[in-house]
Coordinates of C-alpha atoms and ligand atoms in Angstrom, one line a residue:
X554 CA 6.2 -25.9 -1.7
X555 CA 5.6 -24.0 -5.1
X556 CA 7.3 -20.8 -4.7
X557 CA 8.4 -18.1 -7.1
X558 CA 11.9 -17.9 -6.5
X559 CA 14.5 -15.1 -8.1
X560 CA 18.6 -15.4 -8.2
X561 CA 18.9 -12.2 -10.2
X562 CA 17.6 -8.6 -10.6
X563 CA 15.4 -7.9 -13.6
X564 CA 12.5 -7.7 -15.6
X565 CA 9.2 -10.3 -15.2
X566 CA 11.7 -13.0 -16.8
X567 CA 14.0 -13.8 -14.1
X568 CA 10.6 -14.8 -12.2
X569 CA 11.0 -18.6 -11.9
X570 CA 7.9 -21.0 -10.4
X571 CA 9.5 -23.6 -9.4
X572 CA 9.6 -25.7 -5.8
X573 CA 11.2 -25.1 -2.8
X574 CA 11.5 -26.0 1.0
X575 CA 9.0 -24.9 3.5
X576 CA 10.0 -22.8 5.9
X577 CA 9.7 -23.5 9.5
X578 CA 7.9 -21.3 11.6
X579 CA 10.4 -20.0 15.1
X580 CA 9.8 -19.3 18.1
X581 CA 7.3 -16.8 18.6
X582 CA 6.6 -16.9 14.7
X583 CA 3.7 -18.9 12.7
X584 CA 3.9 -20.8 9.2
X585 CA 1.1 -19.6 7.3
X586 CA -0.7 -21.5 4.0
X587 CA -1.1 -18.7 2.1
X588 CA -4.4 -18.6 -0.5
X589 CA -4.0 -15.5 -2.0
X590 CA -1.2 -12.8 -2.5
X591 CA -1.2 -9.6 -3.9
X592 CA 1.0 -7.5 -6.0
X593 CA 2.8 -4.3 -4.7
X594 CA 4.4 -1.9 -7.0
X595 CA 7.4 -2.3 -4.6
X596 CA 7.7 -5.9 -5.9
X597 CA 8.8 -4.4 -9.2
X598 CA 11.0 -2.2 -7.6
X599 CA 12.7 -5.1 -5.5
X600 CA 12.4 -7.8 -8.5
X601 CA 14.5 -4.5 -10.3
X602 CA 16.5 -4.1 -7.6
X603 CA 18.6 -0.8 -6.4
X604 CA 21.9 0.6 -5.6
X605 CA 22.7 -1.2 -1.9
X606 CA 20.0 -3.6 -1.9
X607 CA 21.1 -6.9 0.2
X608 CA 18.9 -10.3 -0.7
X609 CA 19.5 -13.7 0.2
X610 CA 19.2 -15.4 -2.9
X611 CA 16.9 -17.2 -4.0
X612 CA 14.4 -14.3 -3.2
X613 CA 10.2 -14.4 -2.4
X614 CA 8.6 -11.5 -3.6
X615 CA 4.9 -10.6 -1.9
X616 CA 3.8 -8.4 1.1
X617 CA 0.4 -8.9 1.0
X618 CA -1.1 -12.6 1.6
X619 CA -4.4 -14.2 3.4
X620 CA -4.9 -17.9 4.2
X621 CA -4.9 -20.3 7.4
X622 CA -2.5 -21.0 9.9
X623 CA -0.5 -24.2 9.3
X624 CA 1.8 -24.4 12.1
X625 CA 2.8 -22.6 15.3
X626 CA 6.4 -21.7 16.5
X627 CA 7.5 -22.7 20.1
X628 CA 6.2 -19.7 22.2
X629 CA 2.8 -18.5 20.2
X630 CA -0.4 -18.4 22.1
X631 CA -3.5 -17.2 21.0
X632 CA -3.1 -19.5 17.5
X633 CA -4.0 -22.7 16.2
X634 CA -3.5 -25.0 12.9
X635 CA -6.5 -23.9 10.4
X636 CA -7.5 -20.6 11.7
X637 CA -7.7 -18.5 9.0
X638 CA -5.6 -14.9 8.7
X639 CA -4.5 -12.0 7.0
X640 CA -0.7 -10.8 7.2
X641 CA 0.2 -7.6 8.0
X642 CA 3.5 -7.3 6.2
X643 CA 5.0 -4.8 8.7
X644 CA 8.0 -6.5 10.5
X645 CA 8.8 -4.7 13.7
X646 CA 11.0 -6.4 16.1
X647 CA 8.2 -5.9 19.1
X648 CA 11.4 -4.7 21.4
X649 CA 12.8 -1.2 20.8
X650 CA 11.9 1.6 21.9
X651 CA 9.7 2.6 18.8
X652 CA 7.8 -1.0 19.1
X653 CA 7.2 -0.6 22.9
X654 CA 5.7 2.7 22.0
X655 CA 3.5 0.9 19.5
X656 CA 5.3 2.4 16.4
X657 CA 6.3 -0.4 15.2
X658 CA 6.7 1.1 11.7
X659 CA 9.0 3.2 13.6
X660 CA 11.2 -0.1 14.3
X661 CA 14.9 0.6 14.5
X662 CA 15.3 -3.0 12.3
X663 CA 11.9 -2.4 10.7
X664 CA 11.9 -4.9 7.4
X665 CA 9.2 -5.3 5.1
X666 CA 7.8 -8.6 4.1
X667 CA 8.6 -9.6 0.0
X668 CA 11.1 -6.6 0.6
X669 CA 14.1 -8.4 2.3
X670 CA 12.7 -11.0 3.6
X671 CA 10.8 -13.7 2.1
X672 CA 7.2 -13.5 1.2
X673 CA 4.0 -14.3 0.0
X674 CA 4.5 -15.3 -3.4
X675 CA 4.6 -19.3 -2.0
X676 CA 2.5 -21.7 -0.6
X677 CA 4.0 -21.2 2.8
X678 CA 5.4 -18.3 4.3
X679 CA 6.5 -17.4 8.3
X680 CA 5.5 -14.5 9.7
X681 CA 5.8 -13.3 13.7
X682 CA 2.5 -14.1 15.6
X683 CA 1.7 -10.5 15.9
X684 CA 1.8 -10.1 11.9
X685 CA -1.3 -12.2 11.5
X686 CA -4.9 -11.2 12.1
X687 CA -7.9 -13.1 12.4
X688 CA -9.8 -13.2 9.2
X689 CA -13.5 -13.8 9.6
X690 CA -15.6 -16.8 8.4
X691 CA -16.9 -16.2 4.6
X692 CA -14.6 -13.4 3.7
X693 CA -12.7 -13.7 0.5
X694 CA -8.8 -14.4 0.8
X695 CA -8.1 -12.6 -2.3
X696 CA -10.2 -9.2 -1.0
X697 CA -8.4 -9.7 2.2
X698 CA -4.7 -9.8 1.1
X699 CA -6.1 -6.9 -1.7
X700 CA -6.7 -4.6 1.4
X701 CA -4.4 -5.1 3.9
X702 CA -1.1 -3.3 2.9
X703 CA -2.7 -0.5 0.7
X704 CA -5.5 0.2 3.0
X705 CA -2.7 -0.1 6.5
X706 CA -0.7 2.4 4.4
X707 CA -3.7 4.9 3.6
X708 CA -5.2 4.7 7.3
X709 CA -1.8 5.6 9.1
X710 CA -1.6 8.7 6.5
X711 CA -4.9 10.1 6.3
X712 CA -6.0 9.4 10.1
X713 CA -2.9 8.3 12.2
X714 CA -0.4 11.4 10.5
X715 CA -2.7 13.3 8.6
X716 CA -6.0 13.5 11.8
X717 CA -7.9 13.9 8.9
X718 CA -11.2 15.6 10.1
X719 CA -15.0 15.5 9.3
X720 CA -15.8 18.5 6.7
X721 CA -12.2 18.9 5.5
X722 CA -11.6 19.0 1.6
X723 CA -8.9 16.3 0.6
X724 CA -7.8 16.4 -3.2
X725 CA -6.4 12.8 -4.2
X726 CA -3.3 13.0 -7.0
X727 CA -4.2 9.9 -8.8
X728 CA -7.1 7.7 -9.6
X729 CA -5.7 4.1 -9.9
X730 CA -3.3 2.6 -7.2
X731 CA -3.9 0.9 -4.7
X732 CA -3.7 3.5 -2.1
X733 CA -5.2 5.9 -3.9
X734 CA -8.5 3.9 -4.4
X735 CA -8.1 3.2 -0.6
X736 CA -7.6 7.0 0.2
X737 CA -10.8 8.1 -1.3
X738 CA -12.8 5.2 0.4
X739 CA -10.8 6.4 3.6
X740 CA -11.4 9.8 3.1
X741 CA -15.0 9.6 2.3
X742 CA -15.6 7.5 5.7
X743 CA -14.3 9.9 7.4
X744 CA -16.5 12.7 6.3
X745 CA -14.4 14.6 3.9
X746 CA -15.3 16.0 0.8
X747 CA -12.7 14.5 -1.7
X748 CA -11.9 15.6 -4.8
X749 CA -9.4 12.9 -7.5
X750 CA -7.2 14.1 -10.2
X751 CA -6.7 11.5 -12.7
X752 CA -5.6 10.6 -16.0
X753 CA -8.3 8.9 -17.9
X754 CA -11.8 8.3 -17.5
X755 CA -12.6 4.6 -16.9
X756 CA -10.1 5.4 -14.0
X757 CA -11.6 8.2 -12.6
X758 CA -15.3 6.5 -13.2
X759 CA -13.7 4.3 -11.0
X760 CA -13.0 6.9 -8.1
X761 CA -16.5 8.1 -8.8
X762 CA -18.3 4.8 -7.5
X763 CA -15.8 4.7 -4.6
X764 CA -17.7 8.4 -3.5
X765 CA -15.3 10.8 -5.0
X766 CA -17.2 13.7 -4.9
X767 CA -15.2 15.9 -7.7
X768 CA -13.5 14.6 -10.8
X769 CA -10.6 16.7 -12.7
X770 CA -9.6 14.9 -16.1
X771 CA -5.4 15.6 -15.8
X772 CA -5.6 14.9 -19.5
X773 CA -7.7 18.1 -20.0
X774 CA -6.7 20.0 -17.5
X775 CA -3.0 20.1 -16.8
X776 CA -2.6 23.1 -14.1
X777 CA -5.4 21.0 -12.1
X778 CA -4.4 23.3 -9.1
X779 CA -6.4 25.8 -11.0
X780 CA -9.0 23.8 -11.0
X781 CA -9.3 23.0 -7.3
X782 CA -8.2 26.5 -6.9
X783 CA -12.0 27.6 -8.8
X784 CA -13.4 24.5 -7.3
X785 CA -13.1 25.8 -3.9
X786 CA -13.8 29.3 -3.9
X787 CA -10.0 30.6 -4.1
X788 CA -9.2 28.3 -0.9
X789 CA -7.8 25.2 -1.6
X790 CA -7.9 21.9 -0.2
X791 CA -6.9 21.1 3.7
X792 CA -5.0 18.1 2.4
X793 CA -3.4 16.5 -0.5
X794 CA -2.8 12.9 -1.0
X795 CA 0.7 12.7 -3.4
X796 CA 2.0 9.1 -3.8
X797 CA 3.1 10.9 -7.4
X798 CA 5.9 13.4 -6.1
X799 CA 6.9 14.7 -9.0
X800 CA 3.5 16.9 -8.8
X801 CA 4.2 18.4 -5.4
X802 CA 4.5 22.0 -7.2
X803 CA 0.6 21.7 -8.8
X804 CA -0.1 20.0 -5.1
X805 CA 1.4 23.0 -3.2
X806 CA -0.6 25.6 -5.0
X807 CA -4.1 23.6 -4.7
X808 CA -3.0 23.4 -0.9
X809 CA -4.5 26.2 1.1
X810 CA -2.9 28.0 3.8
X811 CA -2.1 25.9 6.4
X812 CA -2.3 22.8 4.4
X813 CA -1.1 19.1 5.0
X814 CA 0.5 17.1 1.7
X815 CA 0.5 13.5 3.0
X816 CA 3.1 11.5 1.1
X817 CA 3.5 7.6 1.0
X818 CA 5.4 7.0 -2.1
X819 CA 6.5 8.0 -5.4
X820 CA 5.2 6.6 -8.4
X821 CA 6.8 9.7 -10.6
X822 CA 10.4 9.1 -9.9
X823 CA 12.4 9.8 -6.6
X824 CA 14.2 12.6 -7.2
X825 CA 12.6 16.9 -8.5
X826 CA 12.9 20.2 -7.6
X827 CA 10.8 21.8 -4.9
X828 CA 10.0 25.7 -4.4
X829 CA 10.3 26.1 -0.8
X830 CA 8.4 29.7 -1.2
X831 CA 4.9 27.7 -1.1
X832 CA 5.8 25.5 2.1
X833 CA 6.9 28.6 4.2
X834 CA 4.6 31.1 2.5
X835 CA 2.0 28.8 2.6
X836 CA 2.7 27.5 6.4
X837 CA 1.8 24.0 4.6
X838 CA 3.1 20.7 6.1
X839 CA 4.7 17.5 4.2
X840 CA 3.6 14.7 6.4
X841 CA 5.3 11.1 5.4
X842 CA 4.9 7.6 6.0
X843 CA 6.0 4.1 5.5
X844 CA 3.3 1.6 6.3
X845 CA 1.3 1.4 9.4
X846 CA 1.3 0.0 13.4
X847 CA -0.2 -3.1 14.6
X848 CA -3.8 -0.8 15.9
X849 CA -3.9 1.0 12.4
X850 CA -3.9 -2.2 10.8
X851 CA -6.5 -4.1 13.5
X852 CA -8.7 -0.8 12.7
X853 CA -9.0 -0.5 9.2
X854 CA -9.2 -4.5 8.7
X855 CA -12.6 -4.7 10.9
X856 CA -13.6 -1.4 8.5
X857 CA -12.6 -3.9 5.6
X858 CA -14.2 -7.0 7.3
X859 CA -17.7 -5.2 7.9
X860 CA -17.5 -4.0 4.2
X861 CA -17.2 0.1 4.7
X862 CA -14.1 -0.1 2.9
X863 CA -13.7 -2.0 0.1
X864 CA -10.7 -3.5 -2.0
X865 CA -10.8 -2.7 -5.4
X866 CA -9.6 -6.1 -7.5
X867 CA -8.5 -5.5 -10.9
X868 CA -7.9 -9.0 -12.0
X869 CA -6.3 -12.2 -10.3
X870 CA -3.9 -14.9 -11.8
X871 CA -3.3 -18.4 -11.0
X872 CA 0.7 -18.5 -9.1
X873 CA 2.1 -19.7 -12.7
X874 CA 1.2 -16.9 -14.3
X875 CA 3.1 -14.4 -12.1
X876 CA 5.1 -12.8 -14.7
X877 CA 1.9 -11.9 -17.0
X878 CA 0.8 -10.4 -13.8
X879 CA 4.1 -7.8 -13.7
X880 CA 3.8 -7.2 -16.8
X881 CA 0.5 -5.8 -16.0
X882 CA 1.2 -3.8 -13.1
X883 CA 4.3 -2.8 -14.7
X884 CA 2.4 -1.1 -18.1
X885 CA 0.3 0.8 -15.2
X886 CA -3.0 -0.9 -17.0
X887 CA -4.6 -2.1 -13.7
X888 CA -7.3 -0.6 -12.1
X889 CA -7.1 -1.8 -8.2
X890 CA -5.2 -4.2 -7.1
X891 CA -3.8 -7.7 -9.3
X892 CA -4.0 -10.9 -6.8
X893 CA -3.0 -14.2 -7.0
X894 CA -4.3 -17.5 -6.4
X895 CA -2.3 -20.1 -4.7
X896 CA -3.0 -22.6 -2.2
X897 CA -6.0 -24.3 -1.6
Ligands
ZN1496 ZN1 11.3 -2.4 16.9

């Protein structure tokens, strides 16, 4: 199969596409032809690599992917060659005690797909039977493997962690990942008033068509909890969504009492200072996750499927340009989410 294989950690270069075998699918797993894939910031990370970070070489980027079923492992029911799915990239082991529970991103050897294990970035990749979901006639491959980890990820923090309610006020940091874009869409289904702080315009025009209903320019106004703070009456916002981190100060203070921050990720470096005055003083919650269970991810693809929630796709490569489409996400120039074509 055509794959794009890695030996080293590095930059887009060490990105080779080259051929290699198939996998076979195991018992209780399918072998899936993938049609589309899309990119994850945490590809970048992984193709980077980090202190303690184990692969088996060569590696397969890619946790997202959408295509057809091209071969069953000994044990799968429920599955046949040619029906067409979407992967859910959240590898529980379906037998602890988190799994039984239905946590499964709870899994005491929870793995992410394109993480440590190989992925989508290949004509063929095997997943376990539970990691695929039926992916209706007509819809698009590319919009499906678009949506399925960003949108799992922002369900199971808004509505799973966050029981995000009808009326409450939910302030977005950030106006151009992935899960961001998915947050608003998320948020605005169900019946929040959101508000996105962004950096640029054309981004934030973005959030606007996905039904933000107040826009704060970051580039103008820099103590945006000020903003929200004027914005809602001296109150503050029931929730913020921070994937940033390194703005959890300006978060706390547009937080009101009481408040949830719901946090999935990072994108502004791992590591700052917190003032624990505003989280005691402030009786606010941090509320994190890591991906999503097998209902969250059921759920939010039938909102996907019957077009209520709707992938944002920034631009899509052919598999052999896979390193012009790093270099993309890495220079943070997408708006949405960067896919690529593969199989037929
Ligand atoms: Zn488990």
């Amino acid at each position: 199969m055509r794959a794009v294989l890695f030996y080293e950690h590095g930059g887009p270069e060490v990105l080779q596409v080259t051929e290699f075998p198939s996998p076979c699918a195991g018992r209780g797993e399918v072998l899936v032809s993938v049609k589309a894939a899309a990119l994850n910031r945490m590809d970048i990370w992984t193709r980077k690599g980090w202190p303690g970070i184990k692969l088996e070489y060569p590696h397969i980027l890619g946790a997202d992917g959408a295509g057809s079923i091209a071969a069953v492992g000994e044990g799968v029911t429920g599955w046949k060659e040619g029906d067409r799915v979407v992967i859910n990239s959240n590898l529980g082991c379906g037998r602890c005690e988190f799994c039984l529970a239905g946590q499964d991103n709870l899994c005491r050897e929870w793995r992410l797909l394109g993480e440590t294990v190989r992925g989508t970035y290949a004509e063929y990749v095997v997943v376990p039977a539970q990691n695929v979901y039926p992916l209706p006639a007509g819809f698009d491959e590319r919009l499906a493997a678009a949506a399925a980890l960003v949108f799992h990820t922002a369900w199971h923090s808004l509505i799973t962690r966050g029981n995000l309610r009808p009326s409450e006020r939910v302030l977005v940091v950030g106006a151009a990942g992935g899960v961001n874009l998915a947050s608003i869409q998320i948020a605005k289904l169900a019946g929040a008033e959101v508000y996105v702080v962004g950096s640029d315009a054309q981004k934030l025009a973005v959030a606007k068509s996905l039904g933000a209903d107040h826009l704060i320019d970051s580039s103008e106004e820099e103590n945006w909890s000020k903003t929200i703070y004027s914005l809602t009456e001296k109150r503050g916002v029931d929730v913020v969504v921070d994937n940033v981190g390194t703005t959890f100060a300006l978060s706390f203070r547009a937080l009101r009492k009481g408040g949830r921050l719901l946090t999935v990720g990072n994108t502004g470096g791992a590591k700052f200072e917190i003032d624990n005055r505003y989280i005691f003083g402030k009786h606010l919650a941090i509320i994190g996750s890591t991906m999503g269970n097998l209902r969250d991810f059921a759920t939010v693809m039938d909102l996907v499927f019957a077009g209520k929630l709707k992938p944002v796709i920034d631009r899509s490569y052919p598999l052999g340009e896979v390193r012009e489409a790093h270099q993309r996400m890495e220079e943070g120039k997408q708006m949405g989410k960067i896919t690529l074509d593969i199989g037929k």
